[in-house]
Structures are given as C-alpha cells and as structure tokens.
mmCIF file of C-alpha atoms and ligand atoms in Angstrom:
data_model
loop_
_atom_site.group_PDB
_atom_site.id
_atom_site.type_symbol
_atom_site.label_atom_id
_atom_site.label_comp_id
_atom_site.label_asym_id
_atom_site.label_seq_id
_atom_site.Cartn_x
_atom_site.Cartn_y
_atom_site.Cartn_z
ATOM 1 C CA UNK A 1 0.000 0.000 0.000
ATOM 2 C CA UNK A 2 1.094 3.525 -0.152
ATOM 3 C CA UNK A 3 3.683 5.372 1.985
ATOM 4 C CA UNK A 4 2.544 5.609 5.872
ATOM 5 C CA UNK A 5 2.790 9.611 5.311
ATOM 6 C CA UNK A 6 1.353 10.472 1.764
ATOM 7 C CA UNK A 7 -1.777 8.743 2.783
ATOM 8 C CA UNK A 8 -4.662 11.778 2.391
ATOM 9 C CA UNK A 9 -7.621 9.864 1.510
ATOM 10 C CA UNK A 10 -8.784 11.890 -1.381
ATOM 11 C CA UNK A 11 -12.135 11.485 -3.611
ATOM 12 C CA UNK A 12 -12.262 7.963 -5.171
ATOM 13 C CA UNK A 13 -9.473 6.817 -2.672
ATOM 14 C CA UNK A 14 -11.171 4.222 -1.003
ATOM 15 C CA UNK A 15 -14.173 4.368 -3.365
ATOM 16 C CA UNK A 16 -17.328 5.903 -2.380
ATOM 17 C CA UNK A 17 -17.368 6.177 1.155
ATOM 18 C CA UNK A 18 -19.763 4.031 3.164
ATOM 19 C CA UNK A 19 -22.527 5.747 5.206
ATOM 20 C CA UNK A 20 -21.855 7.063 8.359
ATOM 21 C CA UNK A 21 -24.186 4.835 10.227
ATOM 22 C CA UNK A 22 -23.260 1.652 8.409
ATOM 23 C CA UNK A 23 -19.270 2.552 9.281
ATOM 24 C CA UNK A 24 -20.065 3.281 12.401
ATOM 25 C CA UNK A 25 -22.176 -0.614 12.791
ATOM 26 C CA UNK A 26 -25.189 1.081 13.900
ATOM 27 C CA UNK A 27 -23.673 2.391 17.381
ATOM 28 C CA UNK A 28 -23.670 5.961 17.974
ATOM 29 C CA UNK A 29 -21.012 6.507 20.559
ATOM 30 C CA UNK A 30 -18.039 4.523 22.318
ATOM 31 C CA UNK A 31 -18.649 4.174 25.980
ATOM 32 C CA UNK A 32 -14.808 3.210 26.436
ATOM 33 C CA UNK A 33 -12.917 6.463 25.622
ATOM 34 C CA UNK A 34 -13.530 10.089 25.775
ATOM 35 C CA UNK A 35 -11.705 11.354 22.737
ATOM 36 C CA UNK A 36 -11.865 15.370 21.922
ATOM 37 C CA UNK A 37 -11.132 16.648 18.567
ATOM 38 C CA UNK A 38 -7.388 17.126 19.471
ATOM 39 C CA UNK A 39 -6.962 13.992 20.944
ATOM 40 C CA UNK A 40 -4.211 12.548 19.443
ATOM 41 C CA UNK A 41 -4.289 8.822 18.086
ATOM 42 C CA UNK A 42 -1.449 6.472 16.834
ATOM 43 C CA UNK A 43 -1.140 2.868 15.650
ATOM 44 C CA UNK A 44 0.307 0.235 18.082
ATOM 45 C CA UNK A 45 1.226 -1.461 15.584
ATOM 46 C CA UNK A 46 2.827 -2.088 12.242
ATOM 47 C CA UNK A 47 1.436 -5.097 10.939
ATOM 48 C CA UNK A 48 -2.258 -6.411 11.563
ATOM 49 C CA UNK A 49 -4.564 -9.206 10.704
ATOM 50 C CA UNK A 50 -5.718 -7.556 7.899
ATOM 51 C CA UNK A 51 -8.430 -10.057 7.569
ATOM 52 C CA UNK A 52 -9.803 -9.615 11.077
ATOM 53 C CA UNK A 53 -10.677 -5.851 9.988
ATOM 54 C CA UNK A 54 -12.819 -4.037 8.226
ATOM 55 C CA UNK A 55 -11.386 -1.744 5.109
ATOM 56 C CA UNK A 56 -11.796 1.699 6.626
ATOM 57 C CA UNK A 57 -10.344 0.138 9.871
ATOM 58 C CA UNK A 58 -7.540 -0.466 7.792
ATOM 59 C CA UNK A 59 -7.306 2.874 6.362
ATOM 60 C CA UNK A 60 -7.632 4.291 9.813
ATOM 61 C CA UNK A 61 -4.544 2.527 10.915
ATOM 62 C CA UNK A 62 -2.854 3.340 8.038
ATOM 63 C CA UNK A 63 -2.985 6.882 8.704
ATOM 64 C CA UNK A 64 -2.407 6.480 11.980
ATOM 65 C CA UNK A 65 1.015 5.142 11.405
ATOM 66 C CA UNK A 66 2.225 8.676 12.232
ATOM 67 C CA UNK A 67 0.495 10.659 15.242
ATOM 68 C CA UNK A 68 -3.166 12.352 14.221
ATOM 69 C CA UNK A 69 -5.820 14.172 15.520
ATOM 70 C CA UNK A 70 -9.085 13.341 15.559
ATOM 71 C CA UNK A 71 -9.863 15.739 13.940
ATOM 72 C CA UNK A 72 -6.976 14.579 11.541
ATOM 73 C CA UNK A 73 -8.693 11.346 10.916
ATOM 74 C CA UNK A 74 -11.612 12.863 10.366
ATOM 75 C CA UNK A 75 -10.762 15.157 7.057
ATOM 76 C CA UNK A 76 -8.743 12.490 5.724
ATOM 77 C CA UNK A 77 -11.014 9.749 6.222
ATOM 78 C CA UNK A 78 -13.889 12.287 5.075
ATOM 79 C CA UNK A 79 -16.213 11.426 7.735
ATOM 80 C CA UNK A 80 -17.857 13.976 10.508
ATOM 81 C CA UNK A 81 -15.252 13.934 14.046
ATOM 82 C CA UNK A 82 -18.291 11.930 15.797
ATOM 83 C CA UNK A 83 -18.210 9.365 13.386
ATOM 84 C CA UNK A 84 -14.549 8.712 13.228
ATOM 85 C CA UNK A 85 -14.675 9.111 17.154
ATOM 86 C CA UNK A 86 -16.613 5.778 17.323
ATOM 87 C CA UNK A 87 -14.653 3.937 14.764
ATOM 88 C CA UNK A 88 -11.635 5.103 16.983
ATOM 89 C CA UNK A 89 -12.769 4.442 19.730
ATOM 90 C CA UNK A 90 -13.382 0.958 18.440
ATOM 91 C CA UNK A 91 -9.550 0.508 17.549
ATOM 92 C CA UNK A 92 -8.719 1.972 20.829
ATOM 93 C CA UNK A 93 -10.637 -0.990 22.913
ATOM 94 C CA UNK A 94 -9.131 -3.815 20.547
ATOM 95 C CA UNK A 95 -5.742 -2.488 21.099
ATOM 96 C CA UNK A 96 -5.027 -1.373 17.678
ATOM 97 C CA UNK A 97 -4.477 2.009 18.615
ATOM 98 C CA UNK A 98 -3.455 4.794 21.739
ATOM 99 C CA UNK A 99 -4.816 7.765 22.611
ATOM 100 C CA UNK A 100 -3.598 10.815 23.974
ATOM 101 C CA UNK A 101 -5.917 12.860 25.627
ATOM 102 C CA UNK A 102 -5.021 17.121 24.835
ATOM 103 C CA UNK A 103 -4.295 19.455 27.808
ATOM 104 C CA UNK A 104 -6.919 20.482 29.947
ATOM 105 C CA UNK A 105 -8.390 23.852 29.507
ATOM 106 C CA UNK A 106 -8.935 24.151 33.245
ATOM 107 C CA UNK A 107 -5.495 23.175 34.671
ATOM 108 C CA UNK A 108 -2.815 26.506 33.480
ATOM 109 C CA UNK A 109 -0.384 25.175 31.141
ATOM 110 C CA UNK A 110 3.035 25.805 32.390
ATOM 111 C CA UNK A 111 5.497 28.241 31.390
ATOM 112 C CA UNK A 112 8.292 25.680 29.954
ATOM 113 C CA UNK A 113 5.474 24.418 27.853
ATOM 114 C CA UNK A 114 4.347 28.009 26.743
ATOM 115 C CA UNK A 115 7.999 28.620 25.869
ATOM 116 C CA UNK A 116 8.280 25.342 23.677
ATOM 117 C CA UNK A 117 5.345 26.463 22.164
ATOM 118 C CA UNK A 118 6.741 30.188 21.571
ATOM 119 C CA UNK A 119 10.301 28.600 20.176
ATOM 120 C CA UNK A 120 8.181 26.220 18.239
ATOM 121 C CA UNK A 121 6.579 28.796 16.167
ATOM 122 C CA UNK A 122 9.676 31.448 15.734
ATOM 123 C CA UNK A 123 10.994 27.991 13.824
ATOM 124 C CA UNK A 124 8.520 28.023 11.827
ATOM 125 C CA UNK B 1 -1.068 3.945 31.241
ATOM 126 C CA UNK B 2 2.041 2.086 31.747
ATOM 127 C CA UNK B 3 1.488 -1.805 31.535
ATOM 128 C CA UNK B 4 2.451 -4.495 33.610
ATOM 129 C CA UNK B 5 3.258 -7.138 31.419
ATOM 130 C CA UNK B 6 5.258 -5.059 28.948
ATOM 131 C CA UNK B 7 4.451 -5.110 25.118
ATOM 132 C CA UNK B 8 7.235 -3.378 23.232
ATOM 133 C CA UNK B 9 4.932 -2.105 20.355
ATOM 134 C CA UNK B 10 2.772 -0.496 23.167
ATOM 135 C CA UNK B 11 6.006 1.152 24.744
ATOM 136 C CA UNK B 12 7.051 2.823 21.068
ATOM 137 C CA UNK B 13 4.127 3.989 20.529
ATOM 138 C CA UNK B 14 3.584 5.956 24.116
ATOM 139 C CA UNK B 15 6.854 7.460 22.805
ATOM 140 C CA UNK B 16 5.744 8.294 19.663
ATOM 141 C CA UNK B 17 2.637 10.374 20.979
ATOM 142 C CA UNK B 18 2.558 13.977 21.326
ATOM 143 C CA UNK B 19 0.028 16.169 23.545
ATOM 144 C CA UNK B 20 -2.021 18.841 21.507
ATOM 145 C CA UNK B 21 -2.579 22.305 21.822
ATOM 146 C CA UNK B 22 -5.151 23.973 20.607
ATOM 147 C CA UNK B 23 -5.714 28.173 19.512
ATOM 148 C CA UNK B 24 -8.529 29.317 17.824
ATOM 149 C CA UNK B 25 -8.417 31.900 15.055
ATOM 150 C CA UNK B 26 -11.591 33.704 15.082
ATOM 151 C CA UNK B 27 -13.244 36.932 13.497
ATOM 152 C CA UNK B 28 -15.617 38.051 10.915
ATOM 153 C CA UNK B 29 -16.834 36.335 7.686
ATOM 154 C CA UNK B 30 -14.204 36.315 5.434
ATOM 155 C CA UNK B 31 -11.850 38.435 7.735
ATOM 156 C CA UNK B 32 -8.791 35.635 6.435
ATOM 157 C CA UNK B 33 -8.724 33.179 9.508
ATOM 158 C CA UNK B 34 -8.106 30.429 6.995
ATOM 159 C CA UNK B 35 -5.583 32.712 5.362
ATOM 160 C CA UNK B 36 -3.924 32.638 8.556
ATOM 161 C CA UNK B 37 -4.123 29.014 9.549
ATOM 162 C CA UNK B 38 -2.936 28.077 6.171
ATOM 163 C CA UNK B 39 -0.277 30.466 6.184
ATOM 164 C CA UNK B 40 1.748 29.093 9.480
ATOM 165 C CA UNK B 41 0.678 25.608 9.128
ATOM 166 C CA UNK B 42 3.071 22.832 7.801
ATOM 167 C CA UNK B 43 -0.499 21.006 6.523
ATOM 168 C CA UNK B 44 -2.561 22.559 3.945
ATOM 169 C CA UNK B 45 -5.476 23.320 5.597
ATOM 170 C CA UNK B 46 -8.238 21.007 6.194
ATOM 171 C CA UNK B 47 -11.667 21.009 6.886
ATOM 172 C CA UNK B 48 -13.811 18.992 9.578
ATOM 173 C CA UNK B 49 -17.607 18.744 10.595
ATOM 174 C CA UNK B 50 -17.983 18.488 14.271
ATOM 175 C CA UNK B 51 -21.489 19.022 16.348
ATOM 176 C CA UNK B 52 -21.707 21.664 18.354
ATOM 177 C CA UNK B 53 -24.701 22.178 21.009
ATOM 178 C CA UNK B 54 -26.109 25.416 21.246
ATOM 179 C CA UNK B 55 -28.644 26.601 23.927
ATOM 180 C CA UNK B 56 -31.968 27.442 22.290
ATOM 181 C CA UNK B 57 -32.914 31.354 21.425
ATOM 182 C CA UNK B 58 -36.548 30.730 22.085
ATOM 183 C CA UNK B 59 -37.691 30.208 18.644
ATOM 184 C CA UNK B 60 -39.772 27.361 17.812
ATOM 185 C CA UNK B 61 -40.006 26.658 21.046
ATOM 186 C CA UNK B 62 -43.896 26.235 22.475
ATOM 187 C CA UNK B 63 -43.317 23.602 25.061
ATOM 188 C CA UNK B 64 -41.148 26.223 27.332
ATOM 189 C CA UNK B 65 -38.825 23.833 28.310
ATOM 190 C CA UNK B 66 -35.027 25.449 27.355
ATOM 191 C CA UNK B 67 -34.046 23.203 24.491
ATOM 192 C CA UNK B 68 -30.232 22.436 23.114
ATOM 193 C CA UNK B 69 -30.006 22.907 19.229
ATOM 194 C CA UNK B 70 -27.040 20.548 17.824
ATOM 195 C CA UNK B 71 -25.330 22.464 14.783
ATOM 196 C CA UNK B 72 -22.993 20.945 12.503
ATOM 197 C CA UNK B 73 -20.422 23.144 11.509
ATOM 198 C CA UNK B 74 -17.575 22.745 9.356
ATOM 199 C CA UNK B 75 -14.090 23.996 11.133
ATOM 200 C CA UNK B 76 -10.686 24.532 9.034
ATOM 201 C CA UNK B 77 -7.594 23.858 11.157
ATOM 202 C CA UNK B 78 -3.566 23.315 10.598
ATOM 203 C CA UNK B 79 -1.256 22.079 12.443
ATOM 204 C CA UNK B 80 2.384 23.190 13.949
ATOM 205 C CA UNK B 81 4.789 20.772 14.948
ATOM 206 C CA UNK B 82 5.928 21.825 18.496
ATOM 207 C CA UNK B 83 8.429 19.060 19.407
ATOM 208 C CA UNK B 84 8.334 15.167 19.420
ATOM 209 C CA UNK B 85 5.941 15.783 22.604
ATOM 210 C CA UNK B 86 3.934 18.429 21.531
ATOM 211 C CA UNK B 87 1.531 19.368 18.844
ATOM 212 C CA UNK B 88 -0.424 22.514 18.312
ATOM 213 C CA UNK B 89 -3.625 23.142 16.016
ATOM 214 C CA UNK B 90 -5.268 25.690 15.044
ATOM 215 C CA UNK B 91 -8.670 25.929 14.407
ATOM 216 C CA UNK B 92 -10.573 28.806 12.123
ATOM 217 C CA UNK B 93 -14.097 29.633 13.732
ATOM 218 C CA UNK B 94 -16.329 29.658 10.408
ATOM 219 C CA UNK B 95 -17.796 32.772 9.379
ATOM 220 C CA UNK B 96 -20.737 32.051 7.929
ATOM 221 C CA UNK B 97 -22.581 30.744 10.920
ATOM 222 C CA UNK B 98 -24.019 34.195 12.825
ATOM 223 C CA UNK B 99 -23.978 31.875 16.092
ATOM 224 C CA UNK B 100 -21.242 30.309 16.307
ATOM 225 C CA UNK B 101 -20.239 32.407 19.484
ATOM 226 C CA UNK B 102 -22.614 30.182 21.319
ATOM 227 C CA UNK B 103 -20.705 26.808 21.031
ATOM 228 C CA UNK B 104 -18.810 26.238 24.125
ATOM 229 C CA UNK B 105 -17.623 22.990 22.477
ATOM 230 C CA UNK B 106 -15.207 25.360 20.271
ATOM 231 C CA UNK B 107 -13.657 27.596 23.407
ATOM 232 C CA UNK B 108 -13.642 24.168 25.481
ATOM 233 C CA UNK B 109 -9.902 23.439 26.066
ATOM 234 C CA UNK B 110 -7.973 25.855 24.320
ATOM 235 C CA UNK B 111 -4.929 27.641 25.070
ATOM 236 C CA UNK B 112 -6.074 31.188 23.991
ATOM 237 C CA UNK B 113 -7.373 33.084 20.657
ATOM 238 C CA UNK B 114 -6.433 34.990 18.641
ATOM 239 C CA UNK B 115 -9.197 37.451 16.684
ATOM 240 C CA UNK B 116 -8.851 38.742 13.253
ATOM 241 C CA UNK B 117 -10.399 42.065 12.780
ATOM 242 C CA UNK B 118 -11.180 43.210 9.275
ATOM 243 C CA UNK B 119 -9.950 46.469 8.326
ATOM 244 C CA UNK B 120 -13.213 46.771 6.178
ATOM 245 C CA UNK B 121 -15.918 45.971 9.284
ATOM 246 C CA UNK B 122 -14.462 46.240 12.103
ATOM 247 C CA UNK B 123 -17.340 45.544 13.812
ATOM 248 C CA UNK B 124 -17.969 41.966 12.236
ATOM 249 C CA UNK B 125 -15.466 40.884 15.177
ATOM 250 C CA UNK B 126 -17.472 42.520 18.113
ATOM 251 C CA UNK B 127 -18.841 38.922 19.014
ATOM 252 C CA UNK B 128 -15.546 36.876 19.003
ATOM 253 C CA UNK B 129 -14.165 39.917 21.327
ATOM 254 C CA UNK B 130 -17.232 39.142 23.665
ATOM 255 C CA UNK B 131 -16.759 35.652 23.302
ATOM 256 C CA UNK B 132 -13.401 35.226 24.569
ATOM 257 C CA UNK B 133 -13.596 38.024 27.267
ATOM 258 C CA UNK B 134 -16.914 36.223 28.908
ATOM 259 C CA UNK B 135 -15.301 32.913 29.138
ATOM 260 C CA UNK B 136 -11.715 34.391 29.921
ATOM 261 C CA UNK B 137 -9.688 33.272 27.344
ATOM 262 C CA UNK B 138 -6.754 34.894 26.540
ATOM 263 C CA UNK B 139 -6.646 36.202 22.862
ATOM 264 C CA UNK B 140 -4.663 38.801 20.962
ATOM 265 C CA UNK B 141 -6.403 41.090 18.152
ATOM 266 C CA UNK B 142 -4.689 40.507 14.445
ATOM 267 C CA UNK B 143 -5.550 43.823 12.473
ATOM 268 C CA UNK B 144 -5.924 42.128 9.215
ATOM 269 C CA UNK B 145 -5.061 44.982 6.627
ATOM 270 C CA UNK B 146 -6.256 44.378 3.322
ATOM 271 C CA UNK B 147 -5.611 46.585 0.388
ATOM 272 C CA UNK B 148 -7.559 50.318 -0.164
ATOM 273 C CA UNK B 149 -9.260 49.146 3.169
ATOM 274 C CA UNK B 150 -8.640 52.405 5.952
ATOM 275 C CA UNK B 151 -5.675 51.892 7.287
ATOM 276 C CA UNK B 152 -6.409 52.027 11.409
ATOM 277 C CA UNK B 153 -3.418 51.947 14.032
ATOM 278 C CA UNK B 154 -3.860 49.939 16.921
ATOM 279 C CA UNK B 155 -4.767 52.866 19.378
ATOM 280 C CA UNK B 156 -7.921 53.053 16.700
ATOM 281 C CA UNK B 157 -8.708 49.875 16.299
ATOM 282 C CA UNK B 158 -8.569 49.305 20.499
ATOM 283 C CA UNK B 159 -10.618 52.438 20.632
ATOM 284 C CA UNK B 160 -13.362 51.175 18.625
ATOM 285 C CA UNK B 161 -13.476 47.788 19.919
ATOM 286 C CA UNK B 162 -13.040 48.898 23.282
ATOM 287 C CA UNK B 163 -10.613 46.703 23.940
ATOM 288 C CA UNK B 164 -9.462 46.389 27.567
ATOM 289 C CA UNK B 165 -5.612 48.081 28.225
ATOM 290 C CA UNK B 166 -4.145 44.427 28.454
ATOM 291 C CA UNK B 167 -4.889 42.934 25.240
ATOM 292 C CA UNK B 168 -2.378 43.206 22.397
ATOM 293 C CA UNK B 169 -3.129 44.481 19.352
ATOM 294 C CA UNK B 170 -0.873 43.261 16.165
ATOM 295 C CA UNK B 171 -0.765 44.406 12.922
ATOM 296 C CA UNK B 172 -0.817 41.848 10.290
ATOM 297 C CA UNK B 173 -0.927 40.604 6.841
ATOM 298 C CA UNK B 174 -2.807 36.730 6.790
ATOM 299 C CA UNK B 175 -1.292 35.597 3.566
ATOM 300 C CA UNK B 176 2.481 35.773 5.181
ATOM 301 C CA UNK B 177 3.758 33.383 7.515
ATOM 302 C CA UNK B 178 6.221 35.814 8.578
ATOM 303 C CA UNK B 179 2.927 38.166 9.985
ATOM 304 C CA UNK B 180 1.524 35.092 11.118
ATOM 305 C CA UNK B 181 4.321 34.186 13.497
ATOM 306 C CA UNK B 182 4.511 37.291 14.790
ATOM 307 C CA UNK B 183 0.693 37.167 15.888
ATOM 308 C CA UNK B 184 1.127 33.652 17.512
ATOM 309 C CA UNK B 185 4.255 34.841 19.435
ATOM 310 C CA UNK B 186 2.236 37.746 20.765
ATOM 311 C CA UNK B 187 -0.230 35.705 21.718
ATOM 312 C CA UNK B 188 1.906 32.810 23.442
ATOM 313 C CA UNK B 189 3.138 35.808 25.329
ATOM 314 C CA UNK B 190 0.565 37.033 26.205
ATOM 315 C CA UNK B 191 -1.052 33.998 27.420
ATOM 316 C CA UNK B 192 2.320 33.559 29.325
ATOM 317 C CA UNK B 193 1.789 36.947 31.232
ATOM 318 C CA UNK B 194 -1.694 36.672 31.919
ATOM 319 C CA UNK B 195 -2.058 32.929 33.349
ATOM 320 C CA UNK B 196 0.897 31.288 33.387
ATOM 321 C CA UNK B 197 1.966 29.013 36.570
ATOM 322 C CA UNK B 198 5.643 28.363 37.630
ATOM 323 C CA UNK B 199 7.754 25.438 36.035
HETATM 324 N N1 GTP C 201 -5.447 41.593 0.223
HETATM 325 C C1 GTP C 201 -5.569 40.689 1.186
HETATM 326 N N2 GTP C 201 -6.424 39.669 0.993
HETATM 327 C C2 GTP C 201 -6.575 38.752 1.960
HETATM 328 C C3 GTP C 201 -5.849 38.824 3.175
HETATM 329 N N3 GTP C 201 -6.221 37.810 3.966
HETATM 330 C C4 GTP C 201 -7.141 37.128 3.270
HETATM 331 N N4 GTP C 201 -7.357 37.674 2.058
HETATM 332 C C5 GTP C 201 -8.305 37.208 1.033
HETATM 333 O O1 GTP C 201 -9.610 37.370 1.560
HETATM 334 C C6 GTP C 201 -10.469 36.304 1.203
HETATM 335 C C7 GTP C 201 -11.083 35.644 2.442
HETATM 336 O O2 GTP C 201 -10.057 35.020 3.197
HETATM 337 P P1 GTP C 201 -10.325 33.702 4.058
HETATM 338 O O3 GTP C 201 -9.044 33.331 4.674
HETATM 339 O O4 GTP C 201 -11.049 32.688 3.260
HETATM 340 O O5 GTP C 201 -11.302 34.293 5.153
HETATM 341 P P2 GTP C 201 -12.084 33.488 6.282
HETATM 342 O O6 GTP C 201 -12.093 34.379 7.467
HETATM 343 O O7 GTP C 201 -11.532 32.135 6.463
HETATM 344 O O8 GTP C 201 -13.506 33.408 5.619
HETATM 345 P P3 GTP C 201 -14.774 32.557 6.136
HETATM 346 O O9 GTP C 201 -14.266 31.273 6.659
HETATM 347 O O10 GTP C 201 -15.612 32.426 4.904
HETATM 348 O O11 GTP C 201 -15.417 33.426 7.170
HETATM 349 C C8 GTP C 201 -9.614 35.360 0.389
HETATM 350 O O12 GTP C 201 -9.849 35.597 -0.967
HETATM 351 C C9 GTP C 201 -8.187 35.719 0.768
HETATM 352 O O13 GTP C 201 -7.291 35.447 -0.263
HETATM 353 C C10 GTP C 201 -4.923 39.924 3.321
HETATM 354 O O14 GTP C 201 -4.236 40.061 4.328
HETATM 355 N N5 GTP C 201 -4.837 40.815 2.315
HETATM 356 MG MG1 MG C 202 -12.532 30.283 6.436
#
C-alpha cells in the first residue's frame, strides 16, 4: 500500500465512502474512551490481521502510522469527528491504537510548555 | 497507562505520541482566519464537521422547556509541529454561521485566541471579542489589513473595539507566515503573562 505519510484519503481513494451509520455498525457513541477533537491517536502497531478488519479500519490505521488528531482522521477519512470518534474508539478498545488525551483547559499550562510552544513557532 | 506485562509495540508507541494544543483563530466572515491558519501551518489546511450544542434562542419553542439545538459546523484547522511531545492546532471559527459564538464545544480546552479584525468591518469581530472576554480566554487582536481598506493603528482599532488596556493588538498581513508568526508569538506571550503558573 502507499507510503505511511502520503496517505490523504482523497475522492475515489477508497471508493465511495460508506454511510456514516453503516461505518459506524449502527452504534452511535463509544462508551470506552472520551476522545476530543485534538486527541491525538497512533497505531500500536505495524502489521495487523488484515483479515480480522474491516477496510476503513484499515485505512484508519494506516494513517495512523504517524500521530493524528481526531480531527486529523476525520478530514482524511472524510467522515464527521463523531463518526470517526466511534470507529476510533473501536480501535482503541481492541488495542489497535493509543490515545492521547489534549491538555486540559482548566489546569494553566506551564510556562516551559508556553515557551516550547513560543520557540516552536519562531521555527517556523 | 504504563502496563504491567510489557508489550514493546505499546512502549514505542507511548513514545511516539505527542500532547495537543489547541488556539482558535476567530473573526468576521471572510476576515482571512483560513488565510492565517494556512499560512503558518506545515499542513494545507483542512476542513472537519464536528457538532456543536447550542442553547436554544426561544424560537420554535412552544413547550417552554429550554431546548439544546445541535449544529454541525464545518471547522478549518492546521497544524504546527511543536516538538516530538507536543503538537499545536489551530482551528478557524467559520464565518458564515451568525452563532457560532454560542458553542462552548469550540472555546472548550484551548490555550487562547487569537481574533482577526477586518480592516473593512471592524465591527464583524465585536462577538468573538465578547466571546473570549466572557469565558476568559486569553486572545490577541490581528488587524488584518487588506488593500484600499482604511488603514487604522492599533490605538484606533482598540478604541473602537473597546478593547481592555491588556490585550495586544498586532498588525498583520494573513497571507504571510512571517505576519503570522509574529501574531502567535504575541499571543503565546501574552497567554504567558496573563495565566501562566511556575515550572
Ligand atoms: N489583500 C488581502 N487579501 C486577503 C488577506 N487575507 C485574506 N485575504 C483574502 O480574503 C479572502 C477571504 O479570506 P479567508 O481566509 O477565506 O477568510 P475566512 O475568514 O476564512 O472566511 P470565512 O471562513 O468564509 O469566514 C480570500 O480571498 C483571501 O485570499 C490579506 O491580508 N490581504
Ligand atoms: Mg474560512
């Protein structure tokens, strides 16, 4: 398949895409993990039993091969965030993937992170 | 979320995971916010639908009871690497939707704002000034200057949006990264003075 990186799940990539309900097997939420929009997802692993998943599983994991968003996942998979929040959350309880919750907005975000963040951008 | 019986692939990917950030561009339809985003980020801007809940105005409402309206709304964000732990996005507030100042959802979590005021209305950017101040989030003001627009200086521009003695005001142009930069440092500095803990 294509490079872990380039993957951007275009128009026609993985043919029409399947309706949100049917992707998401008829459930509506995942009770197991509280993922946010910036919730950052990656895949465990490199190789999987491609047969025990679905195709857009697949896909998902693929793109997860390098840290995402949510919200990430979302535009390239071209689904809206609650839908891909189920299917990840799905991943997340069979192991496939790990989740990083963001930072709270309620707890102050410290001043060596601010400053990361500061040199971060004057790199840009 | 360290495991007992340890599972190397597991361990590698823990490393592997940054935290996000989040900072909101905000401002008036078509005041550049996706300009901006696209301008600092290392993505090409992309676009997401997320619901957002919004606390009913009253209309069709006979029952009385205060109803929640859900609102899907189509965000544009980019993204900044930080460092291998850290990973900031930004998100554009869309300006089409006259409410969108009601959705906590978007406010919920992030580090601070920044607004973009058009040169051309500056009042379109009234309500993401309210916004932030009511739920205390820090935020700078961009002055977005686009060309044969009036040319305001920030004493102007803080004057007519009555902005409070504390908040920065930056001049900028949303198509250069360079101008970009500059308005994220001011912000991240801001945001640094005003709520900042130790270490
Ligand atoms: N001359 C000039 N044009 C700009 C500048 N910033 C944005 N534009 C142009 O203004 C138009 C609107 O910019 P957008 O970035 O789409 O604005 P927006 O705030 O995301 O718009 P909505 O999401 O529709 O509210 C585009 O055609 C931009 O190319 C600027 O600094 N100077
Ligand atoms: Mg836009």
């Amino acid at each position: 398949m294509g490079t872990p990186e380039g993957h951007q799940g275009g128009p026609g990539d993985a043919g029409p895409l399947v309706r949100p309900y049917v992707m998401t097997w008829g459930r509506e939420r995942s009770d197991t993990v509280q993922l946010d929009m910036i919730s950052v997802v990656i895949a465990v692993r490199e190789d999987v039993d491609e047969i025990a998943l679905e195709p857009e599983q697949l896909q998902i994991l693929r793109i997860c091969r390098r840290a995402q968003s949510v919200a990430e996942v979302a535009a390239h998979m071209d689904v809206p965030v609650a839908v891909i929040k189920v299917l990840l959350g799905d991943l997340i309880a069979r192991g496939h993937l790990l989740a990083r919750a963001p930072f709270k907005s309620k707890s102050p975000v410290s001043r060596d992170i601010l400053q990361a963040v500061l040199d971060g951008i004057q790199r840009l | 979320m360290a495991s007992n019986d340890s599972d190397p692939d597991l361990d590698r990917a823990e490393e592997r995971i940054p935290a996000a950030l989040k900072i909101l561009v905000a401002g008036g339809f078509g005041a550049g916010k996706t300009t901006l985003v696209g301008a600092v980020s290392e993505i090409p801007p992309l676009t997401t639908e997320e619901l957002m809940t919004e606390a009913s105005l009253g209309v069709d409402d006979t029952s009385g009871v205060e109803q929640k309206t859900t609102t899907t709304v189509a965000l544009d964000f980019g993204r900044i690497t930080i460092n291998a732990d850290l990973v900031l996005y930004l998100f554009g507030t869309p300006g089409q939707q006259r409410f969108w100042f009601m959705w906590d959802e978007l406010a919920l979590g992030s580090l601070g704002a920044v607004v973009l005021a058009d040169t051309r209305r500056l009042d379109t950017s009234f309500p993401a000034v309210d916004f932030f101040e009511r739920r205390e989030i820090p935020f700078v003001v961009a002055v977005n200057r686009f060309d044969g627009a009036h040319h305001y200086d920030a004493a102007e521009v803080r004057e007519a949006m009555s902005l409070p003695p504390g908040i920065p005001v930056v001049m900028c142009d949303a198509r250069s990264r360079a101008s970009g930069k500059e308005v994220l440092s001011a912000l991240v500095r801001h945001i640094t003075e005003s709520t900042a803990v130790p270490v």
